[in-house]
Amino acid sequence: MPIERRPLREQIRDELLRRLDRGDFSAGTDINEAALAGELGVSRTPLREALITLAGEGVLESSQGRGFRFAPVSKREFRELCEIVAALESLALETSDPGYLRKIAPELLRLARDFPDPVAEQQIIERHDDEWHDLLLSGCQNERLLDLITSVKAGMRRYAHLIAGDDAPLEREAAEHCEVAELLMAGHLDKATEALRDNWVNGMERMMSRIPSA
Amino acid sequence: MPIERRPLREQIRDELLRRLDRGDFSAGTDINEAALAGELGVSRTPLREALITLAGEGVLESSQGRGFRFAPVSKREFRELCEIVAALESLALETSDPGYLRKIAPELLRLARDFPDPVAEQQIIERHDDEWHDLLLSGCQNERLLDLITSVKAGMRRYAHLIAGDDAPLEREAAEHCEVAELLMAGHLDKATEALRDNWVNGMERMMSRIPSA
DNA sequence: GTGTACTATTTTGTACACAGAATTCATAGT
DNA sequence: ACTATGAATTCTGTGTACAAAATAGTACAC
């Protein structure tokens, strides 16, 4: 088996994002580098490199002399992020090969239909959602765009745990995914793009009430 | 006067981008951290932090054990980047306050008209172009979007010096900027957005022939 | 009790040191 | 001449150390 040979900074970044998903960190409070480094069993150097990466993705804030902290959540920022991702995913879909999209549409539909049990682990649910979006964008040739979408979505992870434990939104989400898939299957790329955009707008509004109003 | 008190990593990043604009670096060749650090008069630590930031913005590539290098330019990547920025700036414009846009339209027109001498320094010309786009987007309330646009544009700087020394493209660019400004002045936000998108597409095509076909 | 100056402590930002991986170069074998 | 092997070297990735800035705490004046 190929043993793990990636820079520590990347592994640390991934671990921090995992902890973020679990809601381990309270937003706004400063990160103590020495303490966190000790907890992770690494030195401050690669930890700081990971923190700088995350700050570039908007997950963290930093200020001179005060180090890093998880950026506070806000309805406003969440709306901003949703607008951005909606535009980027729309672009990705528009510029994908229609033939390929049609080919994967059935699989998209299948994935959207058998969404996991609402009682399942939060992580499972998110992974399922990610899987759907990844497949949807798998036909996009624009590598940079895909990277950018991944990066922006990392910044949205701070909001992920807020939705935990409710199933009504999940079903709506699944229904909307079905609609996109069906439109793709019928070859209506423009309508599908529009439905995808609506999906993001609706998903945003579903979340809004859960975000503390700062 | 307020003395410069920013993290070294940011100052280094800016300096590297400046040198990139000047075409100091040849794409694809590895960066020697120790040598570059010595040249800049700093230690490797903040330099690496700057390199990691630039890698996150797509200016640099990195691979395990081989460090960083300036990513090679390619027609394909340039097209990808233009598509992205076009979509993002369009979004920014669409979500700006129309009243505000109308108010700044005359200034946009003025800026577009007195574009600098084609014989001027390359840096002057770019700054002028940036100024126009910054003003155009100054009404956008989506902070994250503005940051993202800045970041993606940083990745396009590798292409900036390729356009140096030709004036025909410059005039076309200016003419298109005028058109956007005039549409905004007339209150046709949607048409202006479309014109802006066209501007990016046209600008891309103007550049294409200058990019070595890898 | 409130505010201010000063000290002590914590913590970041930067420099430096070291181990190991990658590359280069030389040598030997075919 | 060309490939393969191995040593030497270079450079990155990570750990450690130190200095300066920020924060917290304390004493003191009012």
XYZ file of N, CA and C in Angstrom, chain B residues 45-155:
333
model
N 11.430 31.432 6.472
C 10.112 31.200 7.073
C 9.021 32.102 6.487
N 9.145 33.412 6.576
C 8.081 34.249 5.995
C 8.024 34.131 4.479
N 9.162 33.841 3.863
C 9.124 33.648 2.408
C 8.251 32.443 2.065
N 8.465 31.357 2.769
C 7.646 30.173 2.506
C 6.169 30.456 2.746
N 5.898 31.247 3.763
C 4.489 31.582 4.029
C 3.896 32.337 2.846
N 4.685 33.226 2.281
C 4.206 33.951 1.097
C 4.032 32.997 -0.076
N 4.962 32.090 -0.240
C 4.872 31.138 -1.347
C 3.624 30.276 -1.227
N 3.326 29.873 -0.005
C 2.136 29.047 0.210
C 0.871 29.826 -0.138
N 0.853 31.100 0.244
C -0.295 31.929 -0.114
C -0.448 32.007 -1.628
N 0.652 32.254 -2.313
C 0.599 32.379 -3.769
C 0.209 31.056 -4.417
N 0.645 29.972 -3.826
C 0.249 28.665 -4.358
C -1.260 28.488 -4.232
N -1.817 28.970 -3.131
C -3.260 28.885 -2.941
C -4.014 29.707 -3.967
N -3.378 30.759 -4.449
C -4.020 31.608 -5.452
C -3.741 31.119 -6.866
N -2.980 30.053 -6.973
C -2.726 29.499 -8.297
C -1.561 30.127 -9.025
N -0.865 31.040 -8.367
C 0.283 31.666 -9.015
C 1.443 30.678 -9.062
N 1.562 29.894 -8.026
C 2.633 28.915 -7.935
C 2.071 27.512 -7.897
N 2.931 26.577 -8.267
C 2.636 25.168 -8.071
C 3.625 24.644 -7.047
N 3.269 23.553 -6.425
C 4.235 22.933 -5.528
C 4.061 21.425 -5.601
N 5.140 20.730 -5.370
C 5.032 19.283 -5.269
C 5.987 18.800 -4.199
N 5.600 17.747 -3.607
C 6.292 17.186 -2.452
C 7.784 17.026 -2.708
N 8.558 17.673 -1.880
C 10.001 17.499 -1.965
C 10.682 18.341 -3.021
N 9.880 18.926 -3.919
C 10.493 19.730 -4.970
C 10.189 21.210 -4.838
N 9.438 21.547 -3.817
C 9.212 22.960 -3.539
C 8.274 23.642 -4.508
N 8.516 24.933 -4.694
C 7.596 25.773 -5.458
C 8.198 26.196 -6.791
N 7.318 26.421 -7.743
C 7.748 27.009 -9.002
C 6.584 27.814 -9.571
N 6.912 28.795 -10.372
C 5.860 29.566 -11.012
C 5.185 28.687 -12.041
N 3.902 28.610 -11.941
C 3.134 27.730 -12.822
C 3.316 28.186 -14.268
N 3.484 27.257 -15.171
C 3.643 27.631 -16.575
C 2.369 28.251 -17.119
N 2.530 29.127 -18.098
C 1.355 29.738 -18.710
C 0.851 28.839 -19.834
N -0.420 28.945 -20.098
C -0.995 28.170 -21.204
C -2.261 28.848 -21.667
N -2.532 28.709 -22.951
C -3.764 29.283 -23.497
C -4.959 28.767 -22.716
N -4.910 27.485 -22.463
C -6.051 26.871 -21.801
C -6.315 27.476 -20.438
N -5.249 27.590 -19.623
C -5.463 28.142 -18.296
C -5.937 29.579 -18.385
N -5.388 30.322 -19.307
C -5.796 31.711 -19.437
C -7.284 31.809 -19.777
N -7.729 30.945 -20.661
C -9.143 30.948 -20.991
C -9.966 30.614 -19.754
N -9.517 29.626 -19.017
C -10.229 29.242 -17.802
C -10.349 30.419 -16.843
N -9.238 31.106 -16.654
C -9.239 32.230 -15.721
C -10.156 33.351 -16.203
N -10.125 33.629 -17.496
C -10.985 34.680 -18.029
C -12.451 34.340 -17.837
N -12.792 33.102 -18.097
C -14.183 32.686 -17.884
C -14.605 32.926 -16.442
N -13.712 32.575 -15.535
C -14.027 32.710 -14.117
C -14.207 34.173 -13.734
N -13.238 34.996 -14.113
C -13.321 36.408 -13.730
C -14.526 37.071 -14.381
N -14.808 36.690 -15.613
C -15.976 37.263 -16.274
C -17.235 36.949 -15.474
N -17.367 35.704 -15.061
C -18.548 35.313 -14.295
C -18.602 36.051 -12.962
N -17.452 36.177 -12.312
C -17.434 36.802 -10.990
C -17.703 38.306 -11.078
N -17.084 38.957 -12.047
C -17.343 40.393 -12.179
C -18.778 40.647 -12.613
N -19.304 39.782 -13.428
C -20.712 39.923 -13.809
C -21.600 39.845 -12.585
N -21.330 38.853 -11.759
C -22.118 38.707 -10.535
C -22.015 39.964 -9.682
N -20.795 40.457 -9.561
C -20.589 41.654 -8.742
C -21.397 42.827 -9.279
N -21.402 42.951 -10.580
C -22.106 44.071 -11.192
C -23.621 43.901 -11.033
N -24.085 42.694 -11.281
C -25.519 42.428 -11.183
C -26.068 42.742 -9.806
N -25.265 42.463 -8.787
C -25.766 42.621 -7.418
C -25.404 43.971 -6.819
N -24.844 44.847 -7.653
C -24.550 46.194 -7.148
C -25.801 47.054 -7.173
N -25.758 48.111 -6.432
C -26.885 49.037 -6.413
C -26.915 49.837 -7.719
N -27.983 49.717 -8.497
C -28.045 50.387 -9.804
C -27.900 51.896 -9.688
N -28.467 52.450 -8.641
C -28.369 53.902 -8.462
C -26.922 54.345 -8.315
N -26.186 53.587 -7.499
C -24.779 53.914 -7.298
C -24.008 53.815 -8.607
N -24.296 52.758 -9.355
C -23.589 52.553 -10.621
C -23.821 53.732 -11.564
N -25.046 54.166 -11.564
C -25.370 55.290 -12.437
C -24.575 56.520 -12.021
N -24.397 56.639 -10.716
C -23.707 57.813 -10.201
C -22.230 57.812 -10.599
N -21.618 56.632 -10.593
C -20.187 56.599 -10.896
C -19.921 56.435 -12.391
N -20.982 56.221 -13.155
C -20.791 55.969 -14.587
C -19.994 57.071 -15.299
N -20.286 58.352 -15.016
C -19.508 59.400 -15.693
C -18.014 59.286 -15.407
N -17.701 59.006 -14.158
C -16.287 58.861 -13.790
C -15.665 57.668 -14.514
N -16.432 56.597 -14.640
C -15.950 55.422 -15.377
C -15.668 55.783 -16.832
N -16.564 56.561 -17.373
C -16.408 56.974 -18.776
C -15.158 57.835 -18.947
N -14.993 58.751 -17.992
C -13.833 59.632 -18.055
C -12.542 58.812 -17.997
N -12.512 57.890 -17.054
C -11.324 57.041 -16.900
C -11.043 56.244 -18.169
N -12.105 55.703 -18.748
C -11.930 54.864 -19.933
C -11.411 55.695 -21.104
N -11.839 56.956 -21.144
C -11.464 57.791 -22.292
C -10.010 58.225 -22.239
N -9.595 58.736 -21.089
C -8.195 59.167 -21.068
C -7.266 58.041 -20.629
N -7.294 56.981 -21.387
C -6.354 55.898 -21.078
C -4.946 56.381 -21.394
N -3.990 55.847 -20.677
C -2.636 56.407 -20.767
C -1.991 56.144 -22.125
N -0.930 56.867 -22.347
C -0.146 56.690 -23.565
C 0.256 55.228 -23.723
N 0.130 54.729 -24.922
C 0.558 53.342 -25.145
C 2.052 53.161 -24.898
N 2.780 54.237 -24.991
C 4.218 54.128 -24.757
C 4.559 54.190 -23.280
N 3.541 54.418 -22.462
C 3.807 54.534 -21.033
C 4.327 53.207 -20.479
N 4.832 53.299 -19.291
C 5.294 52.097 -18.602
C 4.166 51.061 -18.544
N 4.552 49.833 -18.709
C 3.593 48.751 -18.618
C 2.819 48.817 -17.292
N 3.552 49.089 -16.229
C 2.934 49.131 -14.907
C 1.857 50.210 -14.819
N 2.133 51.359 -15.439
C 1.158 52.450 -15.422
C -0.131 52.002 -16.093
N 0.025 51.380 -17.232
C -1.139 50.946 -17.984
C -1.973 49.969 -17.183
N -1.300 48.999 -16.593
C -2.045 48.011 -15.805
C -2.753 48.657 -14.632
N -2.066 49.571 -13.982
C -2.675 50.231 -12.839
C -3.936 50.974 -13.269
N -3.867 51.584 -14.437
C -5.010 52.321 -14.952
C -6.183 51.376 -15.195
N -5.900 50.236 -15.773
C -6.938 49.249 -16.029
C -7.539 48.747 -14.717
N -6.664 48.431 -13.777
C -7.137 47.982 -12.465
C -8.036 49.019 -11.828
N -7.622 50.273 -11.954
C -8.377 51.356 -11.351
C -9.807 51.377 -11.887
N -9.916 51.204 -13.198
C -11.242 51.202 -13.815
C -12.106 50.070 -13.255
N -11.535 48.885 -13.246
C -12.306 47.733 -12.758
C -12.644 47.884 -11.271
N -11.700 48.393 -10.489
C -11.965 48.594 -9.066
C -13.129 49.545 -8.861
N -13.127 50.622 -9.608
C -14.221 51.588 -9.482
C -15.545 50.948 -9.899
N -15.485 50.184 -10.971
C -16.703 49.533 -11.460
C -17.319 48.650 -10.378
N -16.456 47.974 -9.627
C -16.950 47.021 -8.623
C -17.091 47.646 -7.244
N -16.806 48.932 -7.142
C -16.779 49.560 -5.814
C -18.152 49.594 -5.171
N -19.188 49.361 -5.941
C -20.529 49.357 -5.371
C -20.983 47.995 -4.911
N -20.151 47.010 -5.120
C -20.532 45.644 -4.745
C -20.417 45.468 -3.244
N -21.484 44.986 -2.650
C -21.518 44.823 -1.196
C -20.936 43.487 -0.760
N -20.733 42.604 -1.721
C -20.279 41.247 -1.397
C -18.765 41.225 -1.205
N -18.383 41.391 0.063
C -16.958 41.488 0.379
C -16.197 40.249 -0.070
N -16.772 39.109 0.201
C -16.095 37.871 -0.159
C -15.863 37.779 -1.652
N -16.845 38.230 -2.393
C -16.717 38.202 -3.850
C -15.571 39.092 -4.308
N -15.470 40.265 -3.727
C -14.398 41.177 -4.122
C -13.032 40.572 -3.798
N -12.922 39.981 -2.622
C -11.663 39.315 -2.262
C -11.331 38.225 -3.267
N -12.342 37.453 -3.598
C -12.117 36.334 -4.509
C -11.654 36.825 -5.871
N -12.279 37.882 -6.338
C -11.870 38.437 -7.633
C -10.412 38.889 -7.585
N -10.057 39.561 -6.516
C -8.664 39.990 -6.367
C -7.727 38.801 -6.420
N -8.122 37.754 -5.734
C -7.272 36.567 -5.668
C -7.114 35.909 -7.028
N -8.223 35.766 -7.747
C -8.142 35.134 -9.067
C -7.324 35.994 -10.022
N -7.499 37.301 -9.897
C -6.725 38.184 -10.767
C -5.235 38.076 -10.494
N -4.885 37.807 -9.246
C -3.462 37.611 -8.942
C -2.912 36.480 -9.798
N -3.721 35.442 -9.968
C -3.281 34.315 -10.781
C -3.113 34.686 -12.246
